[in-house]
mmCIF file of C-alpha atoms and ligand atoms in Angstrom:
data_model
loop_
_atom_site.group_PDB
_atom_site.id
_atom_site.type_symbol
_atom_site.label_atom_id
_atom_site.label_comp_id
_atom_site.label_asym_id
_atom_site.label_seq_id
_atom_site.Cartn_x
_atom_site.Cartn_y
_atom_site.Cartn_z
ATOM 1 C CA UNK A 1147 30.144 -21.680 -9.468
ATOM 2 C CA UNK A 1148 30.252 -19.290 -12.507
ATOM 3 C CA UNK A 1149 33.328 -17.161 -12.628
ATOM 4 C CA UNK A 1150 34.152 -14.728 -15.113
ATOM 5 C CA UNK A 1151 37.188 -15.433 -17.581
ATOM 6 C CA UNK A 1152 40.039 -12.949 -16.810
ATOM 7 C CA UNK A 1153 41.934 -14.385 -19.653
ATOM 8 C CA UNK A 1154 40.675 -15.267 -23.110
ATOM 9 C CA UNK A 1155 42.732 -16.796 -25.892
ATOM 10 C CA UNK A 1156 40.940 -16.895 -29.224
ATOM 11 C CA UNK A 1157 42.546 -18.466 -32.312
ATOM 12 C CA UNK A 1158 45.941 -17.215 -31.361
ATOM 13 C CA UNK A 1159 48.785 -17.879 -33.650
ATOM 14 C CA UNK A 1160 52.331 -16.478 -33.124
ATOM 15 C CA UNK A 1161 55.008 -16.515 -35.758
ATOM 16 C CA UNK A 1162 58.511 -15.256 -35.192
ATOM 17 C CA UNK A 1163 60.461 -14.085 -38.252
ATOM 18 C CA UNK A 1164 63.652 -16.404 -38.490
ATOM 19 C CA UNK A 1165 66.173 -15.591 -41.328
ATOM 20 C CA UNK A 1166 64.227 -15.276 -44.576
ATOM 21 C CA UNK A 1167 61.355 -17.058 -43.339
ATOM 22 C CA UNK A 1168 59.180 -17.492 -40.077
ATOM 23 C CA UNK A 1169 58.741 -20.049 -37.348
ATOM 24 C CA UNK A 1170 55.241 -20.687 -35.771
ATOM 25 C CA UNK A 1171 55.503 -21.027 -32.061
ATOM 26 C CA UNK A 1172 51.817 -21.003 -31.255
ATOM 27 C CA UNK A 1173 49.346 -22.525 -33.636
ATOM 28 C CA UNK A 1174 45.520 -21.470 -33.293
ATOM 29 C CA UNK A 1175 45.084 -21.625 -29.513
ATOM 30 C CA UNK A 1176 41.996 -21.580 -27.640
ATOM 31 C CA UNK A 1177 41.868 -21.254 -24.045
ATOM 32 C CA UNK A 1178 39.964 -19.553 -21.263
ATOM 33 C CA UNK A 1179 41.204 -18.765 -17.651
ATOM 34 C CA UNK A 1180 38.715 -17.987 -14.664
ATOM 35 C CA UNK A 1181 39.246 -15.800 -11.836
ATOM 36 C CA UNK A 1182 41.289 -17.668 -8.992
ATOM 37 C CA UNK A 1183 42.663 -20.497 -11.049
ATOM 38 C CA UNK A 1184 46.030 -22.085 -10.344
ATOM 39 C CA UNK A 1185 46.877 -23.525 -13.643
ATOM 40 C CA UNK A 1186 50.038 -24.467 -15.365
ATOM 41 C CA UNK A 1187 51.546 -24.664 -18.862
ATOM 42 C CA UNK A 1188 53.592 -27.954 -19.296
ATOM 43 C CA UNK A 1189 55.354 -29.209 -22.316
ATOM 44 C CA UNK A 1190 58.699 -29.961 -23.877
ATOM 45 C CA UNK A 1191 61.201 -27.209 -24.307
ATOM 46 C CA UNK A 1192 60.176 -25.036 -27.307
ATOM 47 C CA UNK A 1193 56.496 -25.966 -26.846
ATOM 48 C CA UNK A 1194 55.527 -22.557 -26.558
ATOM 49 C CA UNK A 1195 54.912 -21.908 -22.979
ATOM 50 C CA UNK A 1196 56.956 -18.824 -22.507
ATOM 51 C CA UNK A 1197 55.659 -17.445 -25.911
ATOM 52 C CA UNK A 1198 52.054 -17.851 -24.526
ATOM 53 C CA UNK A 1199 52.725 -16.223 -20.950
ATOM 54 C CA UNK A 1200 54.453 -13.167 -22.818
ATOM 55 C CA UNK A 1201 51.167 -12.642 -24.708
ATOM 56 C CA UNK A 1202 49.067 -13.065 -21.722
ATOM 57 C CA UNK A 1203 51.506 -10.858 -19.779
ATOM 58 C CA UNK A 1204 51.097 -8.224 -22.779
ATOM 59 C CA UNK A 1205 54.782 -8.394 -23.206
ATOM 60 C CA UNK A 1206 54.111 -9.630 -26.783
ATOM 61 C CA UNK A 1207 51.077 -9.885 -29.019
ATOM 62 C CA UNK A 1208 49.627 -12.378 -31.200
ATOM 63 C CA UNK A 1209 50.283 -12.609 -35.007
ATOM 64 C CA UNK A 1210 46.766 -13.653 -35.525
ATOM 65 C CA UNK A 1211 43.629 -14.063 -33.226
ATOM 66 C CA UNK A 1212 42.902 -12.270 -29.789
ATOM 67 C CA UNK A 1213 44.156 -12.299 -26.379
ATOM 68 C CA UNK A 1214 41.921 -10.716 -23.993
ATOM 69 C CA UNK A 1215 43.453 -10.110 -20.575
ATOM 70 C CA UNK A 1216 40.975 -8.356 -17.946
ATOM 71 C CA UNK A 1217 38.650 -7.262 -20.662
ATOM 72 C CA UNK A 1218 41.299 -5.604 -22.851
ATOM 73 C CA UNK A 1219 42.337 -7.018 -26.129
ATOM 74 C CA UNK A 1220 46.065 -6.605 -25.771
ATOM 75 C CA UNK A 1221 46.703 -6.107 -29.722
ATOM 76 C CA UNK A 1222 44.600 -2.768 -29.256
ATOM 77 C CA UNK A 1223 46.711 -1.376 -26.432
ATOM 78 C CA UNK A 1224 49.185 1.420 -26.806
ATOM 79 C CA UNK A 1225 52.628 1.025 -25.474
ATOM 80 C CA UNK A 1226 51.548 3.169 -22.325
ATOM 81 C CA UNK A 1227 48.436 1.088 -21.974
ATOM 82 C CA UNK A 1228 50.061 -2.164 -21.874
ATOM 83 C CA UNK A 1229 52.645 -0.954 -19.549
ATOM 84 C CA UNK A 1230 49.800 0.411 -17.264
ATOM 85 C CA UNK A 1231 48.130 -3.181 -17.459
ATOM 86 C CA UNK A 1232 51.370 -4.707 -16.405
ATOM 87 C CA UNK A 1233 52.109 -2.172 -13.821
ATOM 88 C CA UNK A 1234 48.830 -2.499 -11.966
ATOM 89 C CA UNK A 1235 46.982 -5.722 -12.608
ATOM 90 C CA UNK A 1236 49.815 -8.254 -13.484
ATOM 91 C CA UNK A 1237 52.751 -9.545 -11.335
ATOM 92 C CA UNK A 1238 55.762 -11.557 -12.823
ATOM 93 C CA UNK A 1239 57.939 -14.228 -11.368
ATOM 94 C CA UNK A 1240 60.702 -15.704 -13.233
ATOM 95 C CA UNK A 1241 63.427 -18.327 -13.090
ATOM 96 C CA UNK A 1242 65.935 -15.841 -12.265
ATOM 97 C CA UNK A 1243 64.402 -13.462 -9.740
ATOM 98 C CA UNK A 1244 66.520 -10.358 -10.617
ATOM 99 C CA UNK A 1245 66.669 -8.395 -7.329
ATOM 100 C CA UNK A 1246 68.571 -5.191 -7.502
ATOM 101 C CA UNK A 1247 71.659 -5.909 -5.335
ATOM 102 C CA UNK A 1248 72.476 -2.331 -3.992
ATOM 103 C CA UNK A 1249 68.838 -2.043 -2.527
ATOM 104 C CA UNK A 1250 67.329 -3.527 0.417
ATOM 105 C CA UNK A 1251 64.588 -6.449 0.171
ATOM 106 C CA UNK A 1252 62.257 -3.541 1.369
ATOM 107 C CA UNK A 1253 63.250 -1.451 -1.418
ATOM 108 C CA UNK A 1254 63.228 -4.301 -4.158
ATOM 109 C CA UNK A 1255 59.582 -4.911 -3.161
ATOM 110 C CA UNK A 1256 58.768 -1.268 -2.888
ATOM 111 C CA UNK A 1257 59.823 -0.584 -6.762
ATOM 112 C CA UNK A 1258 56.682 -2.350 -7.805
ATOM 113 C CA UNK A 1259 54.617 0.517 -6.295
ATOM 114 C CA UNK A 1260 56.644 3.495 -7.256
ATOM 115 C CA UNK A 1261 54.732 3.881 -10.635
ATOM 116 C CA UNK A 1262 51.574 4.302 -8.718
ATOM 117 C CA UNK A 1263 50.206 6.880 -6.707
ATOM 118 C CA UNK A 1264 50.710 5.585 -3.011
ATOM 119 C CA UNK A 1265 52.128 7.689 -0.264
ATOM 120 C CA UNK A 1266 55.174 6.467 1.616
ATOM 121 C CA UNK A 1267 53.099 5.363 4.615
ATOM 122 C CA UNK A 1268 50.633 3.257 2.202
ATOM 123 C CA UNK A 1269 53.869 1.785 0.540
ATOM 124 C CA UNK A 1270 55.511 0.810 3.826
ATOM 125 C CA UNK A 1271 52.456 -0.965 5.162
ATOM 126 C CA UNK A 1272 51.777 -2.848 1.791
ATOM 127 C CA UNK A 1273 55.416 -3.864 1.526
ATOM 128 C CA UNK A 1274 55.536 -5.203 5.093
ATOM 129 C CA UNK A 1275 52.363 -6.872 4.530
ATOM 130 C CA UNK A 1276 53.745 -8.632 1.319
ATOM 131 C CA UNK A 1277 56.880 -9.648 3.260
ATOM 132 C CA UNK A 1278 54.711 -10.967 5.703
ATOM 133 C CA UNK A 1279 53.002 -13.013 3.149
ATOM 134 C CA UNK A 1280 56.300 -15.020 2.242
ATOM 135 C CA UNK A 1281 57.675 -15.048 5.697
ATOM 136 C CA UNK A 1282 60.463 -12.260 5.213
ATOM 137 C CA UNK A 1283 59.153 -9.434 7.248
ATOM 138 C CA UNK A 1284 62.344 -9.963 9.613
ATOM 139 C CA UNK A 1285 64.785 -9.242 6.582
ATOM 140 C CA UNK A 1286 63.396 -6.329 5.161
ATOM 141 C CA UNK A 1287 66.671 -4.331 5.788
ATOM 142 C CA UNK A 1288 69.005 -7.014 4.461
ATOM 143 C CA UNK A 1289 70.548 -6.879 0.834
ATOM 144 C CA UNK A 1290 69.876 -9.553 -1.648
ATOM 145 C CA UNK A 1291 73.353 -11.165 -1.241
ATOM 146 C CA UNK A 1292 72.416 -12.119 2.396
ATOM 147 C CA UNK A 1293 69.549 -14.067 0.886
ATOM 148 C CA UNK A 1294 69.337 -18.018 0.143
ATOM 149 C CA UNK A 1295 67.885 -18.835 -3.297
ATOM 150 C CA UNK A 1296 64.751 -19.801 -1.659
ATOM 151 C CA UNK A 1297 64.592 -16.348 0.152
ATOM 152 C CA UNK A 1298 65.351 -14.628 -2.962
ATOM 153 C CA UNK A 1299 62.481 -16.237 -4.938
ATOM 154 C CA UNK A 1300 60.379 -15.431 -1.885
ATOM 155 C CA UNK A 1301 61.138 -11.638 -2.415
ATOM 156 C CA UNK A 1302 60.200 -12.141 -5.955
ATOM 157 C CA UNK A 1303 56.928 -13.232 -5.037
ATOM 158 C CA UNK A 1304 56.360 -10.494 -2.454
ATOM 159 C CA UNK A 1305 57.372 -8.104 -5.345
ATOM 160 C CA UNK A 1306 54.957 -9.814 -7.645
ATOM 161 C CA UNK A 1307 52.245 -9.700 -5.094
ATOM 162 C CA UNK A 1308 52.540 -6.444 -3.417
ATOM 163 C CA UNK A 1309 50.365 -4.391 -5.720
ATOM 164 C CA UNK A 1310 47.693 -7.202 -5.298
ATOM 165 C CA UNK A 1311 47.397 -8.108 -8.934
ATOM 166 C CA UNK A 1312 44.553 -10.007 -10.442
ATOM 167 C CA UNK A 1313 46.839 -12.235 -12.293
ATOM 168 C CA UNK A 1314 50.384 -13.517 -11.478
ATOM 169 C CA UNK A 1315 52.423 -15.116 -14.082
ATOM 170 C CA UNK A 1316 55.250 -17.556 -13.021
ATOM 171 C CA UNK A 1317 57.479 -18.826 -15.792
ATOM 172 C CA UNK A 1318 59.546 -21.766 -14.288
ATOM 173 C CA UNK A 1319 59.542 -20.093 -10.791
ATOM 174 C CA UNK A 1320 61.303 -23.442 -9.214
ATOM 175 C CA UNK A 1321 63.869 -23.839 -11.793
ATOM 176 C CA UNK A 1322 66.656 -22.702 -9.468
ATOM 177 C CA UNK A 1323 65.352 -24.264 -6.342
ATOM 178 C CA UNK A 1324 65.692 -27.272 -4.466
ATOM 179 C CA UNK A 1325 62.857 -29.628 -3.363
ATOM 180 C CA UNK A 1326 62.206 -27.972 0.175
ATOM 181 C CA UNK A 1327 62.256 -24.454 -1.201
ATOM 182 C CA UNK A 1328 59.956 -25.457 -4.037
ATOM 183 C CA UNK A 1329 57.341 -27.038 -1.851
ATOM 184 C CA UNK A 1330 57.705 -23.759 0.471
ATOM 185 C CA UNK A 1331 57.000 -21.256 -2.410
ATOM 186 C CA UNK A 1332 54.276 -23.409 -3.834
ATOM 187 C CA UNK A 1333 52.533 -23.565 -0.577
ATOM 188 C CA UNK A 1334 52.682 -19.834 -0.173
ATOM 189 C CA UNK A 1335 51.309 -19.221 -3.685
ATOM 190 C CA UNK A 1336 48.647 -21.470 -3.140
ATOM 191 C CA UNK A 1337 47.598 -19.879 -0.012
ATOM 192 C CA UNK A 1338 47.642 -16.199 -1.572
ATOM 193 C CA UNK A 1339 45.491 -17.706 -4.452
ATOM 194 C CA UNK A 1340 43.044 -18.931 -2.063
ATOM 195 C CA UNK A 1341 43.019 -15.913 0.506
ATOM 196 C CA UNK A 1342 43.300 -13.199 -2.294
ATOM 197 C CA UNK A 1343 41.761 -14.834 -5.246
ATOM 198 C CA UNK A 1344 44.636 -14.115 -7.273
ATOM 199 C CA UNK A 1345 44.774 -16.033 -10.586
ATOM 200 C CA UNK A 1346 48.112 -17.868 -11.185
ATOM 201 C CA UNK A 1347 49.479 -19.080 -14.339
ATOM 202 C CA UNK A 1348 52.451 -21.091 -14.419
ATOM 203 C CA UNK A 1349 54.969 -22.597 -16.886
ATOM 204 C CA UNK A 1350 56.974 -25.654 -15.490
ATOM 205 C CA UNK A 1351 58.900 -28.829 -16.287
ATOM 206 C CA UNK A 1352 58.712 -29.558 -12.569
ATOM 207 C CA UNK A 1353 56.633 -32.582 -11.215
ATOM 208 C CA UNK A 1354 56.792 -31.109 -7.757
ATOM 209 C CA UNK A 1355 54.964 -27.894 -9.114
ATOM 210 C CA UNK A 1356 52.523 -30.085 -10.959
ATOM 211 C CA UNK A 1357 51.498 -31.533 -7.750
ATOM 212 C CA UNK A 1358 50.004 -28.331 -6.823
ATOM 213 C CA UNK A 1359 48.085 -27.258 -9.876
ATOM 214 C CA UNK A 1360 44.319 -27.494 -10.212
ATOM 215 C CA UNK A 1361 44.507 -27.595 -14.031
ATOM 216 C CA UNK A 1362 47.472 -28.535 -16.386
ATOM 217 C CA UNK A 1363 47.593 -27.454 -20.160
ATOM 218 C CA UNK A 1364 49.855 -29.830 -22.042
ATOM 219 C CA UNK A 1365 51.472 -27.893 -25.040
ATOM 220 C CA UNK A 1366 53.261 -29.644 -27.750
ATOM 221 C CA UNK A 1367 54.965 -27.817 -30.973
ATOM 222 C CA UNK A 1368 52.588 -24.737 -30.128
ATOM 223 C CA UNK A 1369 49.374 -26.496 -29.923
ATOM 224 C CA UNK A 1370 47.240 -27.556 -26.910
ATOM 225 C CA UNK A 1371 47.689 -31.406 -26.524
ATOM 226 C CA UNK A 1372 45.530 -31.769 -23.662
ATOM 227 C CA UNK A 1373 43.572 -29.621 -21.164
ATOM 228 C CA UNK A 1374 43.487 -31.419 -17.733
ATOM 229 C CA UNK A 1375 41.559 -30.600 -14.408
ATOM 230 C CA UNK A 1376 43.095 -32.008 -11.425
ATOM 231 C CA UNK A 1377 39.998 -32.467 -9.174
ATOM 232 C CA UNK A 1378 42.090 -33.494 -6.267
ATOM 233 C CA UNK A 1379 43.986 -30.349 -5.997
ATOM 234 C CA UNK A 1380 40.850 -28.032 -6.272
ATOM 235 C CA UNK A 1381 39.987 -26.583 -2.762
ATOM 236 C CA UNK A 1382 37.068 -24.277 -1.750
ATOM 237 C CA UNK A 1383 35.894 -23.722 -5.116
HETATM 238 N N1 ATP B 2052 62.004 -14.049 -30.457
HETATM 239 C C1 ATP B 2052 61.918 -15.204 -31.009
HETATM 240 N N2 ATP B 2052 62.405 -15.088 -32.398
HETATM 241 C C2 ATP B 2052 62.425 -16.509 -32.843
HETATM 242 N N3 ATP B 2052 62.064 -17.485 -32.400
HETATM 243 C C3 ATP B 2052 61.451 -17.806 -31.080
HETATM 244 C C4 ATP B 2052 61.397 -16.520 -30.394
HETATM 245 N N4 ATP B 2052 60.824 -16.541 -29.141
HETATM 246 C C5 ATP B 2052 60.470 -18.051 -29.142
HETATM 247 N N5 ATP B 2052 61.042 -18.540 -30.389
HETATM 248 C C6 ATP B 2052 60.975 -19.897 -30.678
HETATM 249 O O1 ATP B 2052 59.650 -20.308 -30.386
HETATM 250 C C7 ATP B 2052 59.523 -21.775 -29.757
HETATM 251 C C8 ATP B 2052 58.815 -21.699 -28.394
HETATM 252 O O2 ATP B 2052 59.520 -20.944 -27.522
HETATM 253 P P1 ATP B 2052 59.136 -20.682 -25.931
HETATM 254 O O3 ATP B 2052 60.339 -20.040 -25.417
HETATM 255 O O4 ATP B 2052 57.823 -20.259 -25.950
HETATM 256 O O5 ATP B 2052 59.352 -22.194 -25.590
HETATM 257 P P2 ATP B 2052 59.023 -22.932 -23.870
HETATM 258 O O6 ATP B 2052 57.868 -23.916 -24.141
HETATM 259 O O7 ATP B 2052 59.005 -21.714 -23.098
HETATM 260 O O8 ATP B 2052 60.492 -23.494 -23.857
HETATM 261 P P3 ATP B 2052 61.377 -23.738 -22.532
HETATM 262 O O9 ATP B 2052 60.699 -25.045 -21.607
HETATM 263 O O10 ATP B 2052 62.718 -24.196 -23.024
HETATM 264 O O11 ATP B 2052 61.256 -22.320 -21.559
HETATM 265 C C9 ATP B 2052 60.855 -22.058 -29.611
HETATM 266 O O12 ATP B 2052 61.242 -22.858 -30.888
HETATM 267 C C10 ATP B 2052 61.770 -20.938 -29.795
HETATM 268 O O13 ATP B 2052 63.028 -21.087 -30.264
HETATM 269 MG MG1 MG B 2053 60.097 -21.076 -21.434
#
């Protein structure tokens, strides 16, 4: 099947100023990601995983080369345009899920929709559907301090998915979870990937997460060491 590339990384180099000099975190990276991929960046600490995810998420831009996300060269976007790309089209899941403690689970997920023009009724329907996707519809009125770590990360998945983004970026989503919760959230994300066609891009050190990935990109010292397709994990494509 020939699917379009939703992310094109072309000769991307990223340098950070450090003291008087600079540090090269990404060295001439070339990668493409097609719609519906379930892919992970893997590699030692400092290999450039988060740096690359931040560029794809338009939170940062390359020093050299091009990152084209959903047809847009992110280096050309104004502050406002890149905010719009993130608000509408890219969901983020982090190691620390950062739920706002004084708001309910429902409200925490609803926040992801407030910058867009949905009516209150539409928002309610979308939030409850997203909470159902992650198995937490019954906890909509709870405050985050009543949740377990696994439940908290499920709310974060609902918050990332509620706007039905084309791309979800998950930077070490299982780092604070035990084995059972890690398997549970990965199964949920895989199911959403299959049902909604969302492209998922992870960074991880976790062998359990790797067991679900369809493609593993090994980074070392800011370069792609290996781009591995895991045929056994590719379903329905
Ligand atoms: N803003 C910055 N300024 C200077 N150096 C940076 C900056 N951001 C990242 N780096 C450096 O770039 C390198 C890559 O960092 P990055 O966070 O992408 O690694 P990573 O693969 O995500 O590591 P980890 O597995 O620990 O999360 C590291 O050496 C880091 O210190
Ligand atoms: Mg990182």
